XYZ file of C-alpha atoms in Angstrom:
397
model
C 9.696 -11.385 15.163
C 6.903 -11.569 17.729
C 3.281 -12.649 17.630
C 0.265 -12.005 19.819
C -2.711 -14.320 19.349
C -5.183 -16.333 21.393
C -3.041 -19.382 20.585
C -0.376 -17.939 22.855
C -2.808 -16.873 25.527
C -2.772 -13.236 24.431
C 0.909 -12.842 25.340
C 3.607 -11.571 22.994
C 5.761 -14.524 21.985
C 9.282 -13.904 20.675
C 10.641 -16.022 17.833
C 13.848 -17.656 19.044
C 16.144 -20.385 17.825
C 14.710 -23.444 19.530
C 17.261 -26.163 20.229
C 14.885 -28.694 21.766
C 12.036 -28.572 19.238
C 9.861 -26.261 17.112
C 9.723 -22.620 18.176
C 6.149 -22.006 19.415
C 6.095 -18.382 18.225
C 7.317 -19.231 14.736
C 4.894 -22.147 14.552
C 2.038 -19.800 15.475
C 3.107 -17.300 12.801
C 3.295 -20.037 10.168
C -0.117 -21.347 11.238
C -1.741 -17.915 10.899
C -0.144 -17.176 7.518
C -0.869 -20.647 6.161
C -4.528 -20.206 7.047
C -4.500 -16.779 5.353
C -3.166 -17.893 1.969
C -5.612 -20.821 1.934
C -8.652 -18.637 2.693
C -11.520 -18.621 0.227
C -11.225 -14.830 0.035
C -7.840 -13.211 0.677
C -7.552 -9.448 1.083
C -4.155 -7.776 1.457
C -3.833 -4.199 2.729
C -0.387 -2.613 2.472
C 1.088 0.707 3.517
C 4.424 2.492 3.591
C 6.101 -0.413 5.382
C 6.056 -2.538 2.226
C 8.096 0.052 0.284
C 10.795 0.675 2.898
C 12.705 -2.457 1.856
C 13.317 -1.084 -1.661
C 16.863 0.164 -2.263
C 18.590 2.129 -5.001
C 22.382 1.789 -5.116
C 22.414 0.320 -1.617
C 20.339 3.164 -0.107
C 16.697 2.942 0.967
C 14.631 4.492 -1.813
C 11.190 5.100 -0.317
C 10.876 8.174 1.926
C 9.392 8.140 5.406
C 7.010 10.894 6.471
C 9.866 12.530 8.377
C 12.052 12.506 5.281
C 9.259 14.074 3.228
C 9.109 16.861 5.797
C 12.867 17.389 5.537
C 12.494 17.407 1.756
C 10.011 20.269 2.032
C 12.441 22.275 4.136
C 15.261 21.620 1.669
C 13.104 22.656 -1.305
C 12.116 25.905 0.382
C 15.784 26.554 1.253
C 16.764 26.107 -2.411
C 14.170 28.656 -3.456
C 15.415 31.040 -0.765
C 18.938 30.686 -2.114
C 17.837 31.199 -5.729
C 15.815 34.278 -4.805
C 18.550 35.754 -2.625
C 16.488 35.387 0.540
C 17.768 34.313 3.935
C 17.645 30.522 4.283
C 14.539 29.496 6.183
C 12.445 32.456 5.030
C 9.904 30.392 3.092
C 9.758 27.637 5.693
C 8.976 30.227 8.351
C 6.363 31.781 6.093
C 4.804 28.392 5.352
C 4.504 27.376 9.005
C 3.430 30.849 10.102
C 0.635 31.136 7.527
C -0.460 27.602 8.396
C -0.446 28.612 12.091
C 1.938 25.796 12.959
C 5.183 25.678 14.942
C 8.466 25.977 13.017
C 9.766 22.766 14.572
C 6.651 20.777 13.669
C 7.355 17.083 13.072
C 3.951 15.987 11.751
C 3.748 16.451 7.969
C 0.083 15.508 7.735
C -0.885 18.014 10.425
C 1.129 20.757 8.709
C -0.375 20.066 5.275
C -3.857 19.964 6.801
C -3.398 23.328 8.505
C -1.976 24.904 5.358
C -4.769 23.598 3.125
C -7.413 24.875 5.528
C -5.713 28.255 6.001
C -5.705 28.965 2.239
C -9.502 29.190 2.343
C -9.652 31.710 5.204
C -6.601 33.965 4.898
C -6.809 37.363 3.157
C -6.267 37.118 -0.598
C -2.578 38.103 -0.648
C -1.590 35.758 2.186
C -3.794 32.965 0.836
C -2.164 33.219 -2.589
C 1.319 33.146 -1.042
C 0.460 30.053 0.987
C -1.093 28.374 -2.036
C 2.155 28.819 -3.988
C 4.083 27.227 -1.123
C 1.604 24.322 -1.045
C 2.264 23.749 -4.759
C 5.965 23.406 -3.958
C 5.216 21.035 -1.066
C 3.043 18.781 -3.206
C 5.669 18.734 -5.971
C 8.299 17.589 -3.468
C 6.027 14.781 -2.271
C 5.375 13.632 -5.859
C 9.077 13.590 -6.684
C 10.059 11.759 -3.510
C 7.502 8.955 -3.906
C 8.455 8.393 -7.550
C 11.612 6.545 -6.552
C 11.692 3.507 -8.836
C 14.462 3.359 -11.433
C 14.804 0.927 -14.320
C 17.557 -0.801 -12.345
C 15.589 -1.037 -9.084
C 15.142 -4.632 -7.972
C 11.997 -5.773 -6.130
C 12.744 -9.318 -4.932
C 10.593 -9.037 -1.783
C 7.535 -7.807 -3.667
C 7.975 -10.487 -6.324
C 8.309 -13.232 -3.715
C 5.255 -11.905 -1.887
C 3.101 -11.966 -5.029
C 4.196 -15.522 -5.812
C 3.007 -16.565 -2.353
C -0.313 -14.726 -2.080
C -1.500 -13.938 -5.610
C -1.344 -17.365 -7.261
C -4.756 -18.814 -6.514
C -6.603 -21.996 -7.261
C -9.562 -21.561 -9.628
C -11.756 -22.670 -6.729
C -10.812 -19.572 -4.713
C -11.478 -15.892 -5.329
C -8.699 -13.752 -6.779
C -6.450 -12.066 -4.249
C -7.339 -8.410 -3.716
C -4.399 -6.132 -2.883
C -5.324 -2.720 -1.469
C -2.545 -0.190 -0.904
C -2.215 3.361 0.371
C 1.125 3.737 -1.435
C 1.460 5.989 -4.479
C 4.454 4.118 -5.904
C 4.481 1.425 -8.583
C 6.246 -1.349 -6.657
C 3.490 -3.923 -7.004
C 2.874 -3.102 -10.665
C 6.584 -3.390 -11.484
C 6.973 -6.602 -9.471
C 3.919 -8.098 -11.176
C 5.265 -7.312 -14.629
C 8.635 -8.864 -13.844
C 7.031 -11.985 -12.372
C 4.539 -12.577 -15.160
C 1.413 -11.557 -13.216
C -1.627 -9.915 -14.742
C -2.839 -6.936 -12.710
C -6.502 -5.980 -12.799
C -6.434 -2.389 -11.520
C -9.488 -0.794 -13.059
C -7.821 0.240 -16.316
C -8.766 -1.299 -19.638
C -6.386 -3.768 -21.255
C -6.793 -2.131 -24.648
C -5.319 1.063 -26.064
C -8.010 3.210 -24.457
C -6.312 3.011 -21.071
C -8.860 4.808 -18.889
C -10.222 3.908 -15.463
C -13.430 1.892 -15.437
C -14.459 0.094 -12.248
C -16.238 -2.544 -14.358
C -12.768 -3.935 -15.176
C -12.644 -5.499 -11.704
C -15.449 -7.852 -12.737
C -13.418 -9.258 -15.653
C -11.052 -12.207 -15.567
C -8.515 -13.858 -17.873
C -8.647 -17.431 -19.124
C -6.277 -19.607 -21.130
C -7.682 -21.400 -24.163
C -5.644 -23.830 -26.230
C -6.061 -23.940 -30.001
C -8.766 -26.355 -31.089
C -10.144 -26.830 -27.566
C -13.405 -25.570 -26.154
C -12.287 -25.821 -22.549
C -10.892 -22.689 -20.901
C -8.827 -22.463 -17.709
C -8.337 -19.460 -15.483
C -4.722 -18.305 -15.549
C -2.901 -18.757 -12.261
C -1.107 -15.437 -11.949
C -3.670 -12.673 -11.630
C -4.663 -10.362 -8.788
C -6.717 -7.219 -8.253
C -4.927 -4.014 -7.236
C -6.744 -1.104 -5.598
C -4.767 2.086 -4.903
C -6.741 3.785 -2.155
C -4.828 7.086 -2.237
C -4.118 7.285 -5.959
C -1.011 6.607 -8.000
C 1.871 8.579 -9.457
C 0.848 7.447 -12.951
C -2.830 8.436 -12.726
C -3.925 11.664 -14.377
C -7.342 13.315 -14.493
C -8.589 14.944 -17.677
C -10.400 18.045 -16.468
C -12.577 18.244 -19.574
C -13.738 14.658 -19.968
C -13.461 13.699 -16.302
C -11.706 10.491 -17.344
C -8.738 9.087 -15.450
C -5.924 7.679 -17.535
C -2.499 6.223 -16.863
C 0.360 8.477 -17.856
C 3.961 7.654 -17.024
C 5.862 10.642 -15.638
C 2.713 12.690 -15.086
C 3.353 16.174 -13.716
C -0.128 16.253 -12.183
C -0.768 12.789 -10.768
C -4.065 12.100 -9.065
C -3.105 11.653 -5.402
C -4.633 12.092 -1.971
C -1.875 14.071 -0.276
C -1.115 13.693 3.453
C -3.730 15.894 5.118
C -6.810 15.492 7.267
C -9.153 16.074 4.296
C -8.144 12.720 2.783
C -11.108 11.233 4.668
C -13.493 13.334 2.562
C -11.451 12.900 -0.629
C -11.575 9.120 -0.244
C -15.301 9.293 -0.968
C -14.925 11.054 -4.318
C -14.119 9.381 -7.645
C -12.183 7.215 -8.264
C -11.355 6.546 -4.634
C -14.930 5.758 -3.665
C -14.798 2.769 -6.001
C -11.740 1.487 -4.135
C -13.274 2.102 -0.711
C -16.506 0.415 -1.757
C -14.552 -2.640 -2.891
C -12.664 -2.755 0.420
C -15.789 -2.471 2.529
C -17.650 -5.065 0.469
C -14.730 -7.497 0.601
C -14.443 -7.176 4.371
C -18.066 -8.235 4.800
C -17.760 -11.386 2.652
C -17.853 -14.761 4.387
C -14.733 -16.917 4.807
C -12.385 -13.956 4.358
C -8.896 -13.256 5.677
C -7.445 -9.749 5.795
C -3.643 -9.597 5.838
C -2.431 -6.096 6.767
C 1.264 -5.342 6.202
C 3.105 -2.070 6.813
C -0.074 -0.081 7.491
C -0.178 1.785 10.806
C -3.983 2.220 11.148
C -3.544 6.011 11.237
C -5.995 6.614 8.376
C -9.415 6.741 10.008
C -11.333 6.222 6.759
C -9.616 2.837 6.324
C -9.251 1.768 9.952
C -12.931 2.333 10.796
C -14.304 -0.069 8.144
C -11.802 -2.716 9.235
C -12.771 -2.489 12.894
C -16.464 -2.416 11.946
C -16.042 -5.578 9.864
C -14.194 -7.310 12.720
C -17.162 -6.611 14.964
C -19.848 -7.597 12.451
C -18.314 -10.389 10.343
C -17.599 -13.418 12.507
C -16.031 -15.251 9.552
C -13.426 -12.515 9.025
C -9.877 -13.359 10.133
C -7.350 -10.533 10.463
C -3.550 -10.641 10.652
C -1.702 -7.353 11.152
C 2.049 -7.215 10.459
C 4.086 -4.166 11.459
C 7.508 -3.877 13.121
C 6.238 -1.344 15.707
C 2.946 -3.033 16.441
C 3.722 -4.141 19.999
C 4.044 -0.561 21.220
C 1.341 0.813 18.922
C -1.229 -1.666 20.233
C -0.446 -0.960 23.896
C -1.837 1.634 26.265
C -1.570 5.131 24.803
C -0.934 3.771 21.319
C -3.168 3.484 18.266
C -6.864 3.205 19.154
C -7.697 0.666 16.460
C -4.721 -1.591 17.111
C -5.495 -1.330 20.812
C -9.030 -2.568 20.132
C -7.721 -5.549 18.155
C -5.250 -6.322 20.934
C -8.059 -6.211 23.514
C -10.144 -8.637 21.463
C -7.181 -11.029 21.387
C -6.886 -10.671 25.162
C -10.540 -11.702 25.338
C -9.819 -14.896 23.406
C -10.762 -13.880 19.850
C -9.079 -16.596 17.773
C -9.747 -14.769 14.471
C -7.082 -12.139 15.109
C -3.272 -12.024 15.287
C -0.690 -9.260 15.610
C 2.815 -9.907 14.274
C 5.780 -7.629 14.940
C 7.900 -7.927 11.792
C 9.072 -6.030 8.739
C 7.761 -6.819 5.257
C 11.053 -8.398 4.209
C 11.091 -10.522 7.389
C 7.570 -11.898 7.054
C 7.559 -12.743 3.326
C 9.912 -15.771 3.621
C 7.589 -17.191 6.298
C 4.489 -16.991 4.095
C 3.946 -20.498 2.685
C 4.116 -20.963 -1.075
C 1.069 -23.194 -1.429
C 1.080 -23.451 -5.217
C 4.183 -24.842 -6.880
C 6.049 -22.600 -9.273
C 4.533 -22.843 -12.732
C 6.500 -23.766 -15.810
C 5.636 -20.347 -17.263
C 7.399 -18.654 -14.337
C 10.420 -20.923 -14.639
C 10.600 -20.102 -18.342
C 10.336 -16.353 -17.626
C 13.167 -16.640 -15.100
C 15.366 -18.473 -17.621
C 14.730 -15.777 -20.250
C 15.549 -13.064 -17.713
C 18.810 -14.834 -16.823
C 19.760 -14.979 -20.511
C 19.098 -11.244 -20.792
C 21.310 -10.506 -17.785
C 24.064 -12.709 -19.189
C 23.961 -10.992 -22.589
C 23.992 -7.574 -20.904
């Protein structure tokens, strides 16, 4: 792991095994993370990097963008084979109609070109490309729906225990994610957390942004006093979820496991515009409002700052909100924040070079940084009981 902060003079410090005392880099990382989890308002923004540690049968489960692209090629090849066509026919047609190179390596660029081309091509070609886009979107949906009943999520569970248990004197942790998968929901359920995600707790499980204003308290029988439960956080899915489905008639959004038509913002340039339609605008509004609150820390993990509609509000808040602290964690961040890298990360790096003590960049994977995050609230008896019950279930199985 490495860290760049004003504490280290704006230089990248490598974490090393120190034989003659505390490692300065590790101490700086612990200092930054300790300050984050103790902030009055804690915002967490996660991206693909937080899902890459999930494994099924010893193999990484979550697909990278490159693997999604290869999945598209494989799906088109299967159709070619089934239809008796030469392998590669549909891939060539897809890239040709989208006016993109056959060896293209950028999935988002390809999907953007194809989506735009559908609107301008002659009817026959536009219809053909639209059918291929349907296949591409189906592949993406199937690939990101990777959780099995047996999938374990120890890193996500440990992370929630460290950042989502909050004192009643502090605001609830807000977790924003660009991921479609259900890792945080599954981890929360297994760890005994209540997730406020905009859907009603009752049987009428439809999206209502007013749900984010509600909270949960514990009241003992015969007592008037109520206490806020410890394990609750807000979850905002900025690009949709594989279990969201839109009812075209009522306009309501409901949760439906195994939906064949999940409400997602697919990888394409138009996601900037889509992010400002319902229900995404509710999520974006919450993010922007949270970033402008006083005494706030934003912890970004596994997000590459490649989505302009998310990166712009963050950089704007850094400039305008002097009480906003930001920690960005990504394994490739050293190169991405350098010359010729990501514009937004480069701007944050430059501010650190100028002595901005509110900011820190940490080069680490999700599974590497979680053990370093301090667990500021002791494990509750409820959690210990849940773990004992789970152990009994495993033993009986």
